[in-house]
PDB file of N, CA and C in Angstrom:
ATOM      1  N   UNK P  99      88.996 107.250   3.924  1.00 50.00           N
ATOM      2  CA  UNK P  99      90.328 106.764   4.181  1.00 50.00           C
ATOM      3  C   UNK P  99      90.725 107.027   5.631  1.00 50.00           C
ATOM      4  N   UNK P 100      90.358 108.167   6.154  1.00 57.00           N
ATOM      5  CA  UNK P 100      90.702 108.490   7.526  1.00 57.00           C
ATOM      6  C   UNK P 100      90.050 107.516   8.506  1.00 57.00           C
ATOM      7  N   UNK P 101      88.865 107.088   8.210  1.00 59.00           N
ATOM      8  CA  UNK P 101      88.185 106.161   9.104  1.00 59.00           C
ATOM      9  C   UNK P 101      88.859 104.796   9.121  1.00 59.00           C
ATOM     10  N   UNK P 102      89.456 104.381   8.002  1.00 61.00           N
ATOM     11  CA  UNK P 102      90.177 103.107   7.978  1.00 61.00           C
ATOM     12  C   UNK P 102      91.414 103.174   8.870  1.00 61.00           C
ATOM     13  N   UNK P 103      92.135 104.267   8.843  1.00 58.00           N
ATOM     14  CA  UNK P 103      93.305 104.401   9.691  1.00 58.00           C
ATOM     15  C   UNK P 103      92.910 104.529  11.161  1.00 58.00           C
ATOM     16  N   UNK P 104      91.808 105.165  11.430  1.00 61.00           N
ATOM     17  CA  UNK P 104      91.365 105.339  12.810  1.00 61.00           C
ATOM     18  C   UNK P 104      90.899 104.026  13.408  1.00 61.00           C
ATOM     19  N   UNK P 105      90.403 103.105  12.599  1.00 66.00           N
ATOM     20  CA  UNK P 105      89.930 101.822  13.097  1.00 66.00           C
ATOM     21  C   UNK P 105      91.063 100.811  13.309  1.00 66.00           C
ATOM     22  N   UNK P 106      92.242 101.107  12.801  1.00 68.00           N
ATOM     23  CA  UNK P 106      93.357 100.165  12.925  1.00 68.00           C
ATOM     24  C   UNK P 106      93.941 100.252  14.329  1.00 68.00           C
ATOM     25  N   UNK P 107      94.063  99.132  15.032  1.00 73.00           N
ATOM     26  CA  UNK P 107      94.492  99.118  16.437  1.00 73.00           C
ATOM     27  C   UNK P 107      95.923  98.617  16.608  1.00 73.00           C
ATOM     28  N   UNK P 108      96.704  98.600  15.592  1.00 73.00           N
ATOM     29  CA  UNK P 108      98.087  98.149  15.708  1.00 73.00           C
ATOM     30  C   UNK P 108      98.241  96.666  15.426  1.00 73.00           C
ATOM     31  N   UNK P 109      99.453  96.151  15.543  1.00 77.00           N
ATOM     32  CA  UNK P 109      99.701  94.753  15.165  1.00 77.00           C
ATOM     33  C   UNK P 109      99.111  93.735  16.122  1.00 77.00           C
ATOM     34  N   UNK P 110      98.857  94.087  17.335  1.00 76.00           N
ATOM     35  CA  UNK P 110      98.266  93.147  18.275  1.00 76.00           C
ATOM     36  C   UNK P 110      99.322  92.323  18.993  1.00 76.00           C
ATOM     37  N   UNK P 111      98.849  91.381  19.781  1.00 76.00           N
ATOM     38  CA  UNK P 111      99.748  90.575  20.604  1.00 76.00           C
ATOM     39  C   UNK P 111     100.570  89.577  19.782  1.00 76.00           C
ATOM     40  N   UNK P 112     100.145  89.246  18.578  1.00 78.00           N
ATOM     41  CA  UNK P 112     100.879  88.276  17.768  1.00 78.00           C
ATOM     42  C   UNK P 112     102.263  88.769  17.396  1.00 78.00           C
ATOM     43  N   UNK P 113     102.545  90.063  17.533  1.00 84.00           N
ATOM     44  CA  UNK P 113     103.867  90.603  17.222  1.00 84.00           C
ATOM     45  C   UNK P 113     104.926  90.007  18.150  1.00 84.00           C
ATOM     46  N   UNK P 114     104.517  89.523  19.325  1.00 82.00           N
ATOM     47  CA  UNK P 114     105.459  88.891  20.256  1.00 82.00           C
ATOM     48  C   UNK P 114     105.971  87.552  19.754  1.00 82.00           C
ATOM     49  N   UNK P 115     105.303  86.959  18.784  1.00 88.00           N
ATOM     50  CA  UNK P 115     105.733  85.668  18.260  1.00 88.00           C
ATOM     51  C   UNK P 115     107.026  85.769  17.459  1.00 88.00           C
ATOM     52  N   UNK P 116     107.288  86.900  16.835  1.00 89.00           N
ATOM     53  CA  UNK P 116     108.515  87.037  16.050  1.00 89.00           C
ATOM     54  C   UNK P 116     109.774  86.952  16.910  1.00 89.00           C
ATOM     55  N   UNK P 117     109.898  87.694  18.004  1.00 90.00           N
ATOM     56  CA  UNK P 117     111.081  87.529  18.850  1.00 90.00           C
ATOM     57  C   UNK P 117     111.175  86.129  19.455  1.00 90.00           C
ATOM     58  N   UNK P 118     110.030  85.580  19.859  1.00 92.00           N
ATOM     59  CA  UNK P 118     110.054  84.223  20.414  1.00 92.00           C
ATOM     60  C   UNK P 118     110.519  83.204  19.376  1.00 92.00           C
ATOM     61  N   UNK P 119     110.112  83.388  18.136  1.00 93.00           N
ATOM     62  CA  UNK P 119     110.550  82.500  17.067  1.00 93.00           C
ATOM     63  C   UNK P 119     112.071  82.560  16.897  1.00 93.00           C
ATOM     64  N   UNK P 120     112.640  83.769  16.867  1.00 93.00           N
ATOM     65  CA  UNK P 120     114.091  83.894  16.659  1.00 93.00           C
ATOM     66  C   UNK P 120     114.877  83.418  17.874  1.00 93.00           C
ATOM     67  N   UNK P 121     114.338  83.606  19.063  1.00 96.00           N
ATOM     68  CA  UNK P 121     114.992  83.062  20.254  1.00 96.00           C
ATOM     69  C   UNK P 121     115.009  81.543  20.183  1.00 96.00           C
ATOM     70  N   UNK P 122     113.909  80.939  19.766  1.00 96.00           N
ATOM     71  CA  UNK P 122     113.850  79.477  19.625  1.00 96.00           C
ATOM     72  C   UNK P 122     114.840  78.990  18.568  1.00 96.00           C
ATOM     73  N   UNK P 123     114.986  79.714  17.466  1.00 96.00           N
ATOM     74  CA  UNK P 123     115.937  79.323  16.422  1.00 96.00           C
ATOM     75  C   UNK P 123     117.363  79.357  16.968  1.00 96.00           C
ATOM     76  N   UNK P 124     117.721  80.415  17.695  1.00 96.00           N
ATOM     77  CA  UNK P 124     119.078  80.520  18.257  1.00 96.00           C
ATOM     78  C   UNK P 124     119.333  79.408  19.260  1.00 96.00           C
ATOM     79  N   UNK P 125     118.364  79.114  20.126  1.00 96.00           N
ATOM     80  CA  UNK P 125     118.518  78.045  21.110  1.00 96.00           C
ATOM     81  C   UNK P 125     118.702  76.697  20.413  1.00 96.00           C
ATOM     82  N   UNK P 126     117.942  76.436  19.382  1.00 96.00           N
ATOM     83  CA  UNK P 126     118.075  75.168  18.656  1.00 96.00           C
ATOM     84  C   UNK P 126     119.426  75.047  17.957  1.00 96.00           C
ATOM     85  N   UNK P 127     119.919  76.125  17.379  1.00 94.00           N
ATOM     86  CA  UNK P 127     121.222  76.088  16.709  1.00 94.00           C
ATOM     87  C   UNK P 127     122.338  75.825  17.723  1.00 94.00           C
ATOM     88  N   UNK P 128     122.292  76.507  18.861  1.00 92.00           N
ATOM     89  CA  UNK P 128     123.311  76.293  19.890  1.00 92.00           C
ATOM     90  C   UNK P 128     123.242  74.858  20.417  1.00 92.00           C
ATOM     91  N   UNK P 129     122.044  74.351  20.647  1.00 92.00           N
ATOM     92  CA  UNK P 129     121.904  72.977  21.132  1.00 92.00           C
ATOM     93  C   UNK P 129     122.439  71.982  20.105  1.00 92.00           C
ATOM     94  N   UNK P 130     122.163  72.215  18.839  1.00 91.00           N
ATOM     95  CA  UNK P 130     122.662  71.328  17.790  1.00 91.00           C
ATOM     96  C   UNK P 130     124.185  71.362  17.716  1.00 91.00           C
ATOM     97  N   UNK P 131     124.758  72.550  17.799  1.00 88.00           N
ATOM     98  CA  UNK P 131     126.217  72.665  17.776  1.00 88.00           C
ATOM     99  C   UNK P 131     126.856  72.009  18.991  1.00 88.00           C
ATOM    100  N   UNK P 132     126.222  72.139  20.148  1.00 87.00           N
ATOM    101  CA  UNK P 132     126.764  71.497  21.354  1.00 87.00           C
ATOM    102  C   UNK P 132     126.777  69.987  21.226  1.00 87.00           C
ATOM    103  N   UNK P 133     125.732  69.440  20.630  1.00 86.00           N
ATOM    104  CA  UNK P 133     125.633  67.982  20.518  1.00 86.00           C
ATOM    105  C   UNK P 133     126.557  67.400  19.462  1.00 86.00           C
ATOM    106  N   UNK P 134     126.956  68.193  18.478  1.00 85.00           N
ATOM    107  CA  UNK P 134     127.724  67.639  17.364  1.00 85.00           C
ATOM    108  C   UNK P 134     129.115  68.229  17.262  1.00 85.00           C
ATOM    109  N   UNK P 135     129.235  69.377  16.691  1.00 81.00           N
ATOM    110  CA  UNK P 135     130.526  69.945  16.304  1.00 81.00           C
ATOM    111  C   UNK P 135     131.405  70.267  17.499  1.00 81.00           C
ATOM    112  N   UNK P 136     130.876  71.011  18.476  1.00 71.00           N
ATOM    113  CA  UNK P 136     131.700  71.444  19.592  1.00 71.00           C
ATOM    114  C   UNK P 136     132.160  70.275  20.431  1.00 71.00           C
ATOM    115  N   UNK P 137     131.346  69.236  20.559  1.00 69.00           N
ATOM    116  CA  UNK P 137     131.733  68.074  21.354  1.00 69.00           C
ATOM    117  C   UNK P 137     132.896  67.333  20.696  1.00 69.00           C
ATOM    118  N   UNK P 138     132.883  67.276  19.357  1.00 70.00           N
ATOM    119  CA  UNK P 138     133.956  66.604  18.630  1.00 70.00           C
ATOM    120  C   UNK P 138     135.282  67.331  18.738  1.00 70.00           C
ATOM    121  N   UNK P 139     135.243  68.652  18.845  1.00 65.00           N
ATOM    122  CA  UNK P 139     136.473  69.442  18.855  1.00 65.00           C
ATOM    123  C   UNK P 139     136.929  69.812  20.253  1.00 65.00           C
ATOM    124  N   UNK P 140     136.341  69.252  21.283  1.00 60.00           N
ATOM    125  CA  UNK P 140     136.822  69.457  22.640  1.00 60.00           C
ATOM    126  C   UNK P 140     136.237  70.656  23.370  1.00 60.00           C
ATOM    127  N   UNK P 141     135.276  71.330  22.807  1.00 56.00           N
ATOM    128  CA  UNK P 141     134.651  72.450  23.507  1.00 56.00           C
ATOM    129  C   UNK P 141     133.550  71.925  24.419  1.00 56.00           C
ATOM    130  N   UNK P 142     132.949  72.772  25.185  1.00 54.00           N
ATOM    131  CA  UNK P 142     131.826  72.446  26.066  1.00 54.00           C
ATOM    132  C   UNK P 142     132.194  71.441  27.151  1.00 54.00           C
ATOM    133  N   UNK P 143     133.447  71.378  27.540  1.00 54.00           N
ATOM    134  CA  UNK P 143     133.839  70.472  28.610  1.00 54.00           C
ATOM    135  C   UNK P 143     134.054  69.041  28.172  1.00 54.00           C
ATOM    136  N   UNK P 144     134.081  68.791  26.883  1.00 52.00           N
ATOM    137  CA  UNK P 144     134.297  67.440  26.385  1.00 52.00           C
ATOM    138  C   UNK P 144     135.588  67.396  25.596  1.00 52.00           C
ATOM    139  N   UNK P 145     136.105  66.213  25.354  1.00 50.00           N
ATOM    140  CA  UNK P 145     137.304  66.073  24.544  1.00 50.00           C
ATOM    141  C   UNK P 145     138.472  65.594  25.371  1.00 50.00           C
ATOM    142  N   UNK P 146     139.610  65.404  24.711  1.00 47.00           N
ATOM    143  CA  UNK P 146     140.777  64.820  25.363  1.00 47.00           C
ATOM    144  C   UNK P 146     141.358  65.728  26.436  1.00 47.00           C
ATOM    145  N   UNK P 147     141.386  67.023  26.207  1.00 50.00           N
ATOM    146  CA  UNK P 147     142.013  67.921  27.157  1.00 50.00           C
ATOM    147  C   UNK P 147     141.209  68.129  28.423  1.00 50.00           C
ATOM    148  N   UNK P 148     139.918  68.054  28.350  1.00 47.00           N
ATOM    149  CA  UNK P 148     139.071  68.347  29.497  1.00 47.00           C
ATOM    150  C   UNK P 148     138.598  67.096  30.218  1.00 47.00           C
ATOM    151  N   UNK P 149     139.059  65.924  29.826  1.00 45.00           N
ATOM    152  CA  UNK P 149     138.543  64.693  30.412  1.00 45.00           C
ATOM    153  C   UNK P 149     138.883  64.585  31.891  1.00 45.00           C
ATOM    154  N   UNK P 150     140.078  64.956  32.277  1.00 48.00           N
ATOM    155  CA  UNK P 150     140.451  64.875  33.680  1.00 48.00           C
ATOM    156  C   UNK P 150     139.734  65.913  34.515  1.00 48.00           C
ATOM    157  N   UNK P 151     139.602  67.111  33.997  1.00 50.00           N
ATOM    158  CA  UNK P 151     138.984  68.187  34.750  1.00 50.00           C
ATOM    159  C   UNK P 151     137.480  67.975  34.903  1.00 50.00           C
ATOM    160  N   UNK P 152     136.837  67.485  33.879  1.00 47.00           N
ATOM    161  CA  UNK P 152     135.383  67.320  33.908  1.00 47.00           C
ATOM    162  C   UNK P 152     134.965  65.985  34.505  1.00 47.00           C
ATOM    163  N   UNK P 153     135.897  65.077  34.713  1.00 47.00           N
ATOM    164  CA  UNK P 153     135.575  63.777  35.276  1.00 47.00           C
ATOM    165  C   UNK P 153     135.094  62.783  34.239  1.00 47.00           C
ATOM    166  N   UNK P 154     135.112  63.144  32.971  1.00 61.00           N
ATOM    167  CA  UNK P 154     134.672  62.232  31.915  1.00 61.00           C
ATOM    168  C   UNK P 154     135.828  61.306  31.539  1.00 61.00           C
ATOM    169  N   UNK P 155     135.504  60.084  31.139  1.00 79.00           N
ATOM    170  CA  UNK P 155     136.526  59.114  30.754  1.00 79.00           C
ATOM    171  C   UNK P 155     136.953  59.343  29.312  1.00 79.00           C
ATOM    172  N   UNK P 156     138.243  59.186  29.054  1.00 82.00           N
ATOM    173  CA  UNK P 156     138.764  59.347  27.699  1.00 82.00           C
ATOM    174  C   UNK P 156     138.516  58.080  26.882  1.00 82.00           C
ATOM    175  N   UNK P 157     138.397  58.252  25.603  1.00 88.00           N
ATOM    176  CA  UNK P 157     138.247  57.122  24.694  1.00 88.00           C
ATOM    177  C   UNK P 157     139.580  56.366  24.649  1.00 88.00           C
ATOM    178  N   UNK P 158     139.557  55.046  24.550  1.00 89.00           N
ATOM    179  CA  UNK P 158     140.804  54.272  24.551  1.00 89.00           C
ATOM    180  C   UNK P 158     141.788  54.687  23.453  1.00 89.00           C
ATOM    181  N   UNK P 159     141.285  55.024  22.266  1.00 89.00           N
ATOM    182  CA  UNK P 159     142.198  55.453  21.203  1.00 89.00           C
ATOM    183  C   UNK P 159     142.851  56.795  21.530  1.00 89.00           C
ATOM    184  N   UNK P 160     142.139  57.661  22.230  1.00 90.00           N
ATOM    185  CA  UNK P 160     142.715  58.944  22.636  1.00 90.00           C
ATOM    186  C   UNK P 160     143.810  58.730  23.674  1.00 90.00           C
ATOM    187  N   UNK P 161     143.573  57.812  24.603  1.00 91.00           N
ATOM    188  CA  UNK P 161     144.587  57.497  25.611  1.00 91.00           C
ATOM    189  C   UNK P 161     145.821  56.905  24.934  1.00 91.00           C
ATOM    190  N   UNK P 162     145.598  55.998  23.985  1.00 91.00           N
ATOM    191  CA  UNK P 162     146.713  55.373  23.276  1.00 91.00           C
ATOM    192  C   UNK P 162     147.516  56.405  22.496  1.00 91.00           C
ATOM    193  N   UNK P 163     146.826  57.306  21.799  1.00 91.00           N
ATOM    194  CA  UNK P 163     147.516  58.348  21.045  1.00 91.00           C
ATOM    195  C   UNK P 163     148.303  59.284  21.944  1.00 91.00           C
ATOM    196  N   UNK P 164     147.730  59.626  23.099  1.00 92.00           N
ATOM    197  CA  UNK P 164     148.427  60.505  24.036  1.00 92.00           C
ATOM    198  C   UNK P 164     149.671  59.819  24.593  1.00 92.00           C
ATOM    199  N   UNK P 165     149.564  58.529  24.934  1.00 92.00           N
ATOM    200  CA  UNK P 165     150.721  57.795  25.459  1.00 92.00           C
ATOM    201  C   UNK P 165     151.828  57.711  24.420  1.00 92.00           C
ATOM    202  N   UNK P 166     151.449  57.531  23.145  1.00 93.00           N
ATOM    203  CA  UNK P 166     152.461  57.478  22.083  1.00 93.00           C
ATOM    204  C   UNK P 166     153.109  58.847  21.896  1.00 93.00           C
ATOM    205  N   UNK P 167     152.314  59.899  21.949  1.00 93.00           N
ATOM    206  CA  UNK P 167     152.845  61.254  21.783  1.00 93.00           C
ATOM    207  C   UNK P 167     153.779  61.631  22.933  1.00 93.00           C
ATOM    208  N   UNK P 168     153.485  61.147  24.134  1.00 92.00           N
ATOM    209  CA  UNK P 168     154.329  61.451  25.292  1.00 92.00           C
ATOM    210  C   UNK P 168     155.579  60.582  25.339  1.00 92.00           C
ATOM    211  N   UNK P 169     155.645  59.549  24.511  1.00 90.00           N
ATOM    212  CA  UNK P 169     156.823  58.683  24.474  1.00 90.00           C
ATOM    213  C   UNK P 169     156.758  57.513  25.434  1.00 90.00           C
ATOM    214  N   UNK P 170     155.583  57.236  26.025  1.00 91.00           N
ATOM    215  CA  UNK P 170     155.443  56.099  26.936  1.00 91.00           C
ATOM    216  C   UNK P 170     155.540  54.764  26.202  1.00 91.00           C
ATOM    217  N   UNK P 171     155.099  54.733  24.949  1.00 92.00           N
ATOM    218  CA  UNK P 171     155.174  53.506  24.148  1.00 92.00           C
ATOM    219  C   UNK P 171     155.830  53.840  22.811  1.00 92.00           C
ATOM    220  N   UNK P 172     156.422  52.821  22.192  1.00 93.00           N
ATOM    221  CA  UNK P 172     157.077  53.044  20.900  1.00 93.00           C
ATOM    222  C   UNK P 172     156.090  52.807  19.758  1.00 93.00           C
ATOM    223  N   UNK P 173     156.556  53.029  18.524  1.00 93.00           N
ATOM    224  CA  UNK P 173     155.689  52.953  17.347  1.00 93.00           C
ATOM    225  C   UNK P 173     155.134  51.550  17.136  1.00 93.00           C
ATOM    226  N   UNK P 174     155.955  50.534  17.356  1.00 94.00           N
ATOM    227  CA  UNK P 174     155.512  49.149  17.151  1.00 94.00           C
ATOM    228  C   UNK P 174     154.392  48.780  18.132  1.00 94.00           C
ATOM    229  N   UNK P 175     154.569  49.142  19.387  1.00 93.00           N
ATOM    230  CA  UNK P 175     153.548  48.854  20.386  1.00 93.00           C
ATOM    231  C   UNK P 175     152.277  49.653  20.106  1.00 93.00           C
ATOM    232  N   UNK P 176     152.448  50.905  19.653  1.00 92.00           N
ATOM    233  CA  UNK P 176     151.291  51.740  19.311  1.00 92.00           C
ATOM    234  C   UNK P 176     150.482  51.099  18.191  1.00 92.00           C
ATOM    235  N   UNK P 177     151.168  50.672  17.120  1.00 94.00           N
ATOM    236  CA  UNK P 177     150.464  50.054  15.985  1.00 94.00           C
ATOM    237  C   UNK P 177     149.751  48.777  16.402  1.00 94.00           C
ATOM    238  N   UNK P 178     150.390  47.965  17.222  1.00 93.00           N
ATOM    239  CA  UNK P 178     149.786  46.706  17.650  1.00 93.00           C
ATOM    240  C   UNK P 178     148.528  46.963  18.490  1.00 93.00           C
ATOM    241  N   UNK P 179     148.625  47.890  19.419  1.00 91.00           N
ATOM    242  CA  UNK P 179     147.469  48.168  20.282  1.00 91.00           C
ATOM    243  C   UNK P 179     146.347  48.856  19.505  1.00 91.00           C
ATOM    244  N   UNK P 180     146.725  49.715  18.563  1.00 92.00           N
ATOM    245  CA  UNK P 180     145.707  50.379  17.747  1.00 92.00           C
ATOM    246  C   UNK P 180     144.977  49.359  16.872  1.00 92.00           C
ATOM    247  N   UNK P 181     145.709  48.384  16.336  1.00 92.00           N
ATOM    248  CA  UNK P 181     145.079  47.346  15.522  1.00 92.00           C
ATOM    249  C   UNK P 181     144.069  46.549  16.344  1.00 92.00           C
ATOM    250  N   UNK P 182     144.393  46.280  17.597  1.00 91.00           N
ATOM    251  CA  UNK P 182     143.468  45.547  18.456  1.00 91.00           C
ATOM    252  C   UNK P 182     142.225  46.391  18.752  1.00 91.00           C
ATOM    253  N   UNK P 183     142.438  47.680  19.021  1.00 88.00           N
ATOM    254  CA  UNK P 183     141.304  48.542  19.364  1.00 88.00           C
ATOM    255  C   UNK P 183     140.392  48.841  18.180  1.00 88.00           C
ATOM    256  N   UNK P 184     140.939  48.835  16.971  1.00 88.00           N
ATOM    257  CA  UNK P 184     140.135  49.195  15.800  1.00 88.00           C
ATOM    258  C   UNK P 184     139.693  48.004  14.965  1.00 88.00           C
ATOM    259  N   UNK P 185     139.921  46.793  15.441  1.00 86.00           N
ATOM    260  CA  UNK P 185     139.485  45.644  14.640  1.00 86.00           C
ATOM    261  C   UNK P 185     137.967  45.607  14.556  1.00 86.00           C
ATOM    262  N   UNK P 186     137.434  45.210  13.391  1.00 83.00           N
ATOM    263  CA  UNK P 186     135.976  45.220  13.188  1.00 83.00           C
ATOM    264  C   UNK P 186     135.262  44.271  14.148  1.00 83.00           C
ATOM    265  N   UNK P 187     134.073  44.683  14.570  1.00 73.00           N
ATOM    266  CA  UNK P 187     133.263  43.840  15.435  1.00 73.00           C
ATOM    267  C   UNK P 187     133.610  43.953  16.896  1.00 73.00           C
ATOM    268  N   UNK P 188     134.577  44.775  17.234  1.00 61.00           N
ATOM    269  CA  UNK P 188     134.975  44.921  18.631  1.00 61.00           C
ATOM    270  C   UNK P 188     134.241  46.117  19.223  1.00 61.00           C
ATOM    271  N   UNK P 189     133.578  45.891  20.338  1.00 59.00           N
ATOM    272  CA  UNK P 189     132.911  46.979  21.051  1.00 59.00           C
ATOM    273  C   UNK P 189     133.910  47.568  22.030  1.00 59.00           C
ATOM    274  N   UNK P 190     134.270  48.826  21.797  1.00 51.00           N
ATOM    275  CA  UNK P 190     135.237  49.495  22.652  1.00 51.00           C
ATOM    276  C   UNK P 190     134.482  50.246  23.732  1.00 51.00           C
ATOM    277  N   UNK P 191     134.721  49.911  25.011  1.00 56.00           N
ATOM    278  CA  UNK P 191     134.036  50.658  26.075  1.00 56.00           C
ATOM    279  C   UNK P 191     134.549  52.085  26.147  1.00 56.00           C
ATOM    280  N   UNK P 192     133.697  53.011  26.544  1.00 55.00           N
ATOM    281  CA  UNK P 192     134.074  54.429  26.606  1.00 55.00           C
ATOM    282  C   UNK P 192     135.047  54.705  27.745  1.00 55.00           C
ATOM    283  N   UNK P 193     135.110  53.875  28.744  1.00 54.00           N
ATOM    284  CA  UNK P 193     135.944  54.153  29.905  1.00 54.00           C
ATOM    285  C   UNK P 193     137.397  53.810  29.727  1.00 54.00           C
ATOM    286  N   UNK P 194     137.762  53.069  28.722  1.00 51.00           N
ATOM    287  CA  UNK P 194     139.165  52.691  28.525  1.00 51.00           C
ATOM    288  C   UNK P 194     139.430  51.351  29.164  1.00 51.00           C
ATOM    289  N   UNK P 195     139.436  51.289  30.474  1.00 53.00           N
ATOM    290  CA  UNK P 195     139.524  50.035  31.207  1.00 53.00           C
ATOM    291  C   UNK P 195     140.881  49.372  31.216  1.00 53.00           C
ATOM    292  N   UNK P 196     141.825  49.784  30.393  1.00 52.00           N
ATOM    293  CA  UNK P 196     143.128  49.125  30.344  1.00 52.00           C
ATOM    294  C   UNK P 196     144.095  49.723  31.341  1.00 52.00           C
ATOM    295  N   UNK P 197     145.080  48.903  31.741  1.00 52.00           N
ATOM    296  CA  UNK P 197     146.117  49.404  32.636  1.00 52.00           C
ATOM    297  C   UNK P 197     147.091  50.271  31.869  1.00 52.00           C
ATOM    298  N   UNK P 198     147.595  51.274  32.508  1.00 48.00           N
ATOM    299  CA  UNK P 198     148.525  52.182  31.834  1.00 48.00           C
ATOM    300  C   UNK P 198     149.923  51.749  32.024  1.00 48.00           C
TER     301      UNK P 198
END
């Protein structure tokens, strides 16, 4: 029995794969969250609040909602413009493009 323990040289270099595996898992989870959930909720420099600061263009519906919330347009005009922007088959450009 003593000779079996004396011949054992430890776990070897493959033990380094475990930390590398968990680092890869954490990196993949963060990347997945950045691409999906956090981008939708305005984190990571994206969203309605950070559009001016980051230089990204706001979505036309976000601009319309903000203008209605600020009182620039009334409810009737908001509904009419929203109906135009959300009608089926319409490709809405990401830049907005409309005059304010």
